mmCIF file of C-alpha atoms in Angstrom:
data_model
loop_
_atom_site.group_PDB
_atom_site.id
_atom_site.type_symbol
_atom_site.label_atom_id
_atom_site.label_comp_id
_atom_site.label_asym_id
_atom_site.label_seq_id
_atom_site.Cartn_x
_atom_site.Cartn_y
_atom_site.Cartn_z
ATOM 1 C CA MET A 1 0.000 0.000 0.000
ATOM 2 C CA VAL A 2 2.851 2.384 0.825
ATOM 3 C CA THR A 3 4.589 1.586 -2.472
ATOM 4 C CA ASN A 4 1.416 2.192 -4.473
ATOM 5 C CA HIS A 5 0.810 5.487 -2.664
ATOM 6 C CA VAL A 6 4.341 6.728 -3.447
ATOM 7 C CA ILE A 7 4.048 5.643 -7.094
ATOM 8 C CA ASP A 8 0.734 7.491 -7.418
ATOM 9 C CA TYR A 9 2.228 10.604 -5.822
ATOM 10 C CA ILE A 10 5.319 10.696 -8.067
ATOM 11 C CA TYR A 11 3.256 10.049 -11.184
ATOM 12 C CA THR A 12 0.718 12.752 -10.321
ATOM 13 C CA ILE A 13 3.290 15.426 -9.422
ATOM 14 C CA HIS A 14 6.076 14.675 -11.906
ATOM 15 C CA GLY A 15 4.678 12.334 -14.547
ATOM 16 C CA HIS A 16 4.173 15.161 -17.035
ATOM 17 C CA ARG A 17 7.951 15.603 -17.300
ATOM 18 C CA ILE A 18 8.212 12.334 -19.199
ATOM 19 C CA THR A 19 4.741 11.656 -20.605
ATOM 20 C CA ARG A 20 4.344 15.042 -22.347
ATOM 21 C CA TRP A 21 6.553 17.297 -24.445
ATOM 22 C CA ASN A 22 9.046 18.688 -21.928
ATOM 23 C CA ASP A 23 10.029 22.219 -22.978
ATOM 24 C CA ALA A 24 12.779 22.329 -20.355
ATOM 25 C CA LEU A 25 14.551 19.479 -22.180
ATOM 26 C CA LEU A 26 13.269 19.975 -25.709
ATOM 27 C CA ASN A 27 13.658 23.679 -26.433
ATOM 28 C CA PRO A 28 15.412 24.818 -29.665
ATOM 29 C CA PRO A 29 18.856 25.561 -28.126
ATOM 30 C CA ALA A 30 18.866 22.173 -26.383
ATOM 31 C CA LEU A 31 17.748 20.375 -29.559
ATOM 32 C CA ASP A 32 20.619 22.016 -31.454
ATOM 33 C CA THR A 33 23.045 20.732 -28.829
ATOM 34 C CA TYR A 34 21.692 17.172 -29.041
ATOM 35 C CA ALA A 35 21.894 17.196 -32.845
ATOM 36 C CA ARG A 36 25.488 18.445 -32.848
ATOM 37 C CA SER A 37 26.454 15.805 -30.311
ATOM 38 C CA ALA A 38 24.897 12.960 -32.325
ATOM 39 C CA HIS A 39 26.546 14.154 -35.547
ATOM 40 C CA ALA A 40 29.913 14.467 -33.802
ATOM 41 C CA LYS A 41 29.657 10.797 -32.808
ATOM 42 C CA GLY A 42 29.232 9.708 -36.400
ATOM 43 C CA ALA A 43 25.538 10.130 -37.217
ATOM 44 C CA ALA A 44 25.122 10.932 -40.900
ATOM 45 C CA LEU A 45 22.154 13.186 -40.173
ATOM 46 C CA GLN A 46 23.095 16.618 -38.918
ATOM 47 C CA ASN A 47 19.616 17.441 -37.658
ATOM 48 C CA CYS A 48 18.855 14.323 -35.586
ATOM 49 C CA PHE A 49 18.392 15.158 -31.904
ATOM 50 C CA GLY A 50 17.058 11.864 -30.536
ATOM 51 C CA PHE A 51 16.045 8.273 -31.159
ATOM 52 C CA VAL A 52 12.655 6.599 -30.913
ATOM 53 C CA ASP A 53 11.932 2.952 -30.248
ATOM 54 C CA GLY A 54 9.371 0.668 -28.664
ATOM 55 C CA THR A 55 9.996 -1.775 -25.855
ATOM 56 C CA VAL A 56 8.050 -4.914 -25.005
ATOM 57 C CA ARG A 57 7.637 -5.660 -21.301
ATOM 58 C CA PRO A 58 6.546 -9.261 -20.630
ATOM 59 C CA ILE A 59 3.738 -9.771 -18.109
ATOM 60 C CA ALA A 60 1.997 -12.718 -16.517
ATOM 61 C CA ARG A 61 -0.383 -14.507 -18.866
ATOM 62 C CA PRO A 62 -3.762 -12.845 -18.370
ATOM 63 C CA ASP A 63 -6.921 -14.900 -17.918
ATOM 64 C CA GLU A 64 -8.852 -12.655 -20.292
ATOM 65 C CA HIS A 65 -8.042 -10.714 -23.470
ATOM 66 C CA GLN A 66 -5.094 -13.013 -24.196
ATOM 67 C CA ARG A 67 -4.952 -12.212 -27.906
ATOM 68 C CA MET A 68 -4.885 -8.496 -27.180
ATOM 69 C CA MET A 69 -1.879 -8.759 -24.859
ATOM 70 C CA TYR A 70 0.072 -11.333 -26.871
ATOM 71 C CA ASN A 71 3.077 -10.087 -28.845
ATOM 72 C CA GLY A 72 3.644 -12.448 -31.745
ATOM 73 C CA HIS A 73 7.147 -11.179 -32.528
ATOM 74 C CA LYS A 74 8.501 -11.794 -29.027
ATOM 75 C CA ARG A 75 6.034 -14.642 -28.363
ATOM 76 C CA VAL A 76 5.092 -13.364 -24.924
ATOM 77 C CA HIS A 77 2.132 -11.683 -23.272
ATOM 78 C CA ALA A 78 3.233 -8.116 -22.776
ATOM 79 C CA ILE A 79 2.578 -4.415 -22.641
ATOM 80 C CA LYS A 80 4.488 -1.962 -24.834
ATOM 81 C CA PHE A 81 5.964 1.500 -24.415
ATOM 82 C CA GLN A 82 7.377 4.030 -26.859
ATOM 83 C CA SER A 83 10.442 5.963 -25.792
ATOM 84 C CA VAL A 84 12.427 8.916 -27.147
ATOM 85 C CA ALA A 85 16.045 8.915 -25.966
ATOM 86 C CA LEU A 86 18.383 11.933 -25.950
ATOM 87 C CA PRO A 87 22.188 11.998 -26.291
ATOM 88 C CA ASN A 88 22.475 13.329 -22.724
ATOM 89 C CA GLY A 89 21.203 9.996 -21.418
ATOM 90 C CA LEU A 90 17.655 11.029 -20.552
ATOM 91 C CA ILE A 91 14.364 9.575 -21.701
ATOM 92 C CA ALA A 92 12.669 12.687 -23.055
ATOM 93 C CA ASN A 93 9.274 11.170 -23.749
ATOM 94 C CA LEU A 94 7.557 7.916 -22.823
ATOM 95 C CA TYR A 95 4.187 6.749 -24.097
ATOM 96 C CA GLY A 96 2.282 3.736 -22.865
ATOM 97 C CA PRO A 97 1.270 1.244 -21.885
ATOM 98 C CA VAL A 98 -0.504 -0.233 -24.883
ATOM 99 C CA GLU A 99 -1.445 -3.826 -25.637
ATOM 100 C CA GLY A 100 1.403 -6.131 -26.560
ATOM 101 C CA LYS A 101 0.019 -6.841 -30.031
ATOM 102 C CA ARG A 102 0.070 -3.163 -31.052
ATOM 103 C CA HIS A 103 2.432 -2.272 -33.907
ATOM 104 C CA ASP A 104 5.056 0.438 -33.319
ATOM 105 C CA ALA A 105 3.590 2.598 -36.105
ATOM 106 C CA GLY A 106 0.143 2.397 -34.537
ATOM 107 C CA MET A 107 1.561 3.302 -31.150
ATOM 108 C CA LEU A 108 3.327 6.283 -32.722
ATOM 109 C CA ALA A 109 0.105 7.605 -34.248
ATOM 110 C CA GLU A 110 -1.803 7.151 -31.005
ATOM 111 C CA SER A 111 0.865 8.864 -28.913
ATOM 112 C CA GLY A 112 0.606 12.205 -30.713
ATOM 113 C CA LEU A 113 4.401 12.412 -30.882
ATOM 114 C CA LEU A 114 4.418 13.347 -34.565
ATOM 115 C CA HIS A 115 2.083 16.243 -33.851
ATOM 116 C CA ASP A 116 4.400 17.459 -31.071
ATOM 117 C CA LEU A 117 7.402 17.195 -33.393
ATOM 118 C CA GLU A 118 5.641 19.202 -36.083
ATOM 119 C CA ARG A 119 4.948 21.954 -33.554
ATOM 120 C CA HIS A 120 8.195 22.069 -31.601
ATOM 121 C CA ALA A 121 11.087 20.236 -33.335
ATOM 122 C CA PHE A 122 12.924 23.158 -34.899
ATOM 123 C CA SER A 123 16.385 24.595 -34.475
ATOM 124 C CA THR A 124 17.070 28.104 -33.250
ATOM 125 C CA GLY A 125 17.311 29.091 -36.918
ATOM 126 C CA GLY A 126 13.894 27.618 -37.721
ATOM 127 C CA GLN A 127 15.164 24.506 -39.532
ATOM 128 C CA PRO A 128 13.259 21.228 -38.928
ATOM 129 C CA LEU A 129 14.925 18.706 -36.653
ATOM 130 C CA CYS A 130 14.138 14.998 -36.482
ATOM 131 C CA ILE A 131 14.288 11.848 -34.429
ATOM 132 C CA TYR A 132 15.481 8.536 -35.867
ATOM 133 C CA GLY A 133 13.699 5.198 -35.668
ATOM 134 C CA ASP A 134 13.751 1.688 -37.111
ATOM 135 C CA PRO A 135 12.011 0.574 -40.343
ATOM 136 C CA ALA A 136 8.716 0.062 -38.494
ATOM 137 C CA TYR A 137 8.144 3.823 -38.406
ATOM 138 C CA PRO A 138 6.883 5.942 -41.334
ATOM 139 C CA LEU A 139 9.219 8.485 -42.893
ATOM 140 C CA ARG A 140 8.369 12.111 -42.184
ATOM 141 C CA VAL A 141 10.233 15.414 -42.132
ATOM 142 C CA HIS A 142 10.640 15.082 -38.362
ATOM 143 C CA LEU A 143 11.001 11.279 -38.300
ATOM 144 C CA GLN A 144 13.724 9.519 -40.271
ATOM 145 C CA GLY A 145 14.687 5.867 -40.643
ATOM 146 C CA PRO A 146 17.139 3.611 -42.477
ATOM 147 C CA PHE A 147 17.167 2.934 -46.208
ATOM 148 C CA GLN A 148 15.399 -0.332 -47.024
ATOM 149 C CA GLY A 149 15.468 -2.821 -49.871
ATOM 150 C CA ALA A 150 17.795 -5.367 -51.405
ATOM 151 C CA ALA A 151 19.637 -3.000 -53.768
ATOM 152 C CA LEU A 152 21.278 -0.524 -51.411
ATOM 153 C CA THR A 153 24.129 1.603 -52.678
ATOM 154 C CA PRO A 154 27.363 1.841 -50.651
ATOM 155 C CA GLN A 155 26.337 5.344 -49.586
ATOM 156 C CA MET A 156 22.991 4.057 -48.302
ATOM 157 C CA GLU A 157 24.713 1.277 -46.368
ATOM 158 C CA MET A 158 27.136 3.781 -44.836
ATOM 159 C CA PHE A 159 24.200 5.969 -43.811
ATOM 160 C CA ASN A 160 22.414 3.026 -42.185
ATOM 161 C CA GLY A 161 25.559 1.926 -40.391
ATOM 162 C CA SER A 162 26.352 5.380 -39.044
ATOM 163 C CA MET A 163 22.834 5.880 -37.676
ATOM 164 C CA SER A 164 22.650 2.372 -36.231
ATOM 165 C CA SER A 165 25.859 2.952 -34.272
ATOM 166 C CA VAL A 166 24.322 5.882 -32.386
ATOM 167 C CA ARG A 167 20.734 4.593 -32.193
ATOM 168 C CA VAL A 168 21.820 1.741 -29.921
ATOM 169 C CA SER A 169 21.665 4.276 -27.090
ATOM 170 C CA VAL A 170 17.905 3.637 -26.863
ATOM 171 C CA GLU A 171 18.515 -0.007 -25.993
ATOM 172 C CA TRP A 172 21.030 1.038 -23.334
ATOM 173 C CA LEU A 173 18.397 3.182 -21.631
ATOM 174 C CA PHE A 174 15.823 0.383 -21.674
ATOM 175 C CA GLY A 175 18.449 -1.842 -20.058
ATOM 176 C CA ASP A 176 19.253 0.808 -17.445
ATOM 177 C CA ILE A 177 15.637 0.868 -16.254
ATOM 178 C CA LEU A 178 15.576 -2.914 -15.765
ATOM 179 C CA ASN A 179 19.011 -3.005 -14.137
ATOM 180 C CA TYR A 180 18.001 -0.508 -11.452
ATOM 181 C CA PHE A 181 14.403 -1.708 -10.978
ATOM 182 C CA LYS A 182 14.713 -5.453 -11.405
ATOM 183 C CA PHE A 183 11.182 -6.290 -10.249
ATOM 184 C CA LEU A 184 10.013 -4.966 -13.636
ATOM 185 C CA ASP A 185 11.632 -8.062 -15.169
ATOM 186 C CA PHE A 186 9.774 -10.487 -12.888
ATOM 187 C CA LYS A 187 6.833 -11.131 -15.191
ATOM 188 C CA LYS A 188 5.056 -13.657 -12.951
ATOM 189 C CA ASN A 189 4.280 -10.853 -10.527
ATOM 190 C CA LEU A 190 3.218 -8.356 -13.216
ATOM 191 C CA LYS A 191 -0.490 -9.082 -13.512
ATOM 192 C CA VAL A 192 -2.894 -6.863 -15.426
ATOM 193 C CA GLY A 193 -5.812 -5.891 -13.188
ATOM 194 C CA LEU A 194 -4.014 -6.687 -9.936
ATOM 195 C CA SER A 195 -1.184 -4.146 -10.094
ATOM 196 C CA ASN A 196 -0.657 -0.875 -11.960
ATOM 197 C CA ILE A 197 2.110 -2.130 -14.216
ATOM 198 C CA GLY A 198 2.060 0.752 -16.678
ATOM 199 C CA LYS A 199 2.218 3.530 -14.104
ATOM 200 C CA THR A 200 4.996 1.709 -12.257
ATOM 201 C CA TYR A 201 7.129 1.509 -15.409
ATOM 202 C CA VAL A 202 6.640 5.215 -16.135
ATOM 203 C CA VAL A 203 7.683 6.135 -12.580
ATOM 204 C CA CYS A 204 10.743 3.860 -12.793
ATOM 205 C CA ALA A 205 11.762 5.559 -16.055
ATOM 206 C CA LEU A 206 11.379 8.935 -14.349
ATOM 207 C CA MET A 207 13.530 7.761 -11.427
ATOM 208 C CA ARG A 208 16.103 6.434 -13.900
ATOM 209 C CA ASN A 209 16.248 9.959 -15.339
ATOM 210 C CA ALA A 210 16.836 11.292 -11.825
ATOM 211 C CA LEU A 211 19.742 8.886 -11.355
ATOM 212 C CA THR A 212 21.165 9.965 -14.710
ATOM 213 C CA CYS A 213 21.047 13.594 -13.607
ATOM 214 C CA LEU A 214 23.067 12.653 -10.525
ATOM 215 C CA TYR A 215 25.573 10.188 -11.950
ATOM 216 C CA GLY A 216 25.271 10.113 -15.751
ATOM 217 C CA ASN A 217 25.069 6.830 -17.641
ATOM 218 C CA GLN A 218 26.527 4.925 -20.587
ATOM 219 C CA THR A 219 24.631 7.027 -23.116
ATOM 220 C CA SER A 220 25.721 10.404 -21.764
ATOM 221 C CA GLU A 221 29.320 9.171 -21.577
ATOM 222 C CA PHE A 222 29.186 7.848 -25.146
ATOM 223 C CA PHE A 223 27.962 11.162 -26.542
ATOM 224 C CA GLU A 224 30.085 13.166 -24.075
ATOM 225 C CA LEU A 225 27.075 15.271 -23.157
ATOM 226 C CA ASP A 226 26.188 15.933 -19.517
ATOM 227 C CA PRO A 227 22.554 15.695 -18.400
ATOM 228 C CA PRO A 228 20.981 18.600 -16.500
ATOM 229 C CA SER A 229 21.282 18.823 -12.737
ATOM 230 C CA LEU A 230 18.655 17.103 -10.613
ATOM 231 C CA GLN A 231 17.315 20.513 -9.530
ATOM 232 C CA GLY A 232 17.215 21.644 -13.152
ATOM 233 C CA TYR A 233 15.275 18.562 -14.257
ATOM 234 C CA PHE A 234 12.646 18.777 -11.500
ATOM 235 C CA ARG A 235 12.289 22.549 -11.324
#
């Protein structure tokens, strides 16, 4: 009961910092800094400020709505989240949970992230900036992905390789959340209807951001970009 009360409190007071567009993290000068950092680490795109991906979190097999929660790709019952990672090691935006069977493109449309990007993702000079995702996402001005097909030119392959080498930072952040909050990986105790799994994951991601502000992480070290202070993040 105490744990649930604290989770509810943190989510109510601070959840907006990660579930909505956070102007403190995603303002034009900051976006310019993220894009320069990613390009300096080898990203072919000069206007890419972050990376988007979905994560599948296995749960206990539900008694009802099994088809809705079943993820055929991972072959587990699960819930899914969509995350936008920044070069400074923070999760800038987190959407979810949605049913495990939901496709990443459908989750993107439902999240409203594209609409937020169209409104806010611009440099200080007014040029459009983008995030980078895998082939599951549609190509847009503010959302880029790898070249696809069997007949890729050497330049296309170099582009894909350069972006893949920096996009791995999203997977590092997903791993960080599980490493610090290991009960999230104990699927037998994650039961839909008996515990608030989705809210708990969001709060753990927010707390992982707090730890990053204090100590940094693998992503911030890789891009050589310090996160904001803890006071700056929660102000």
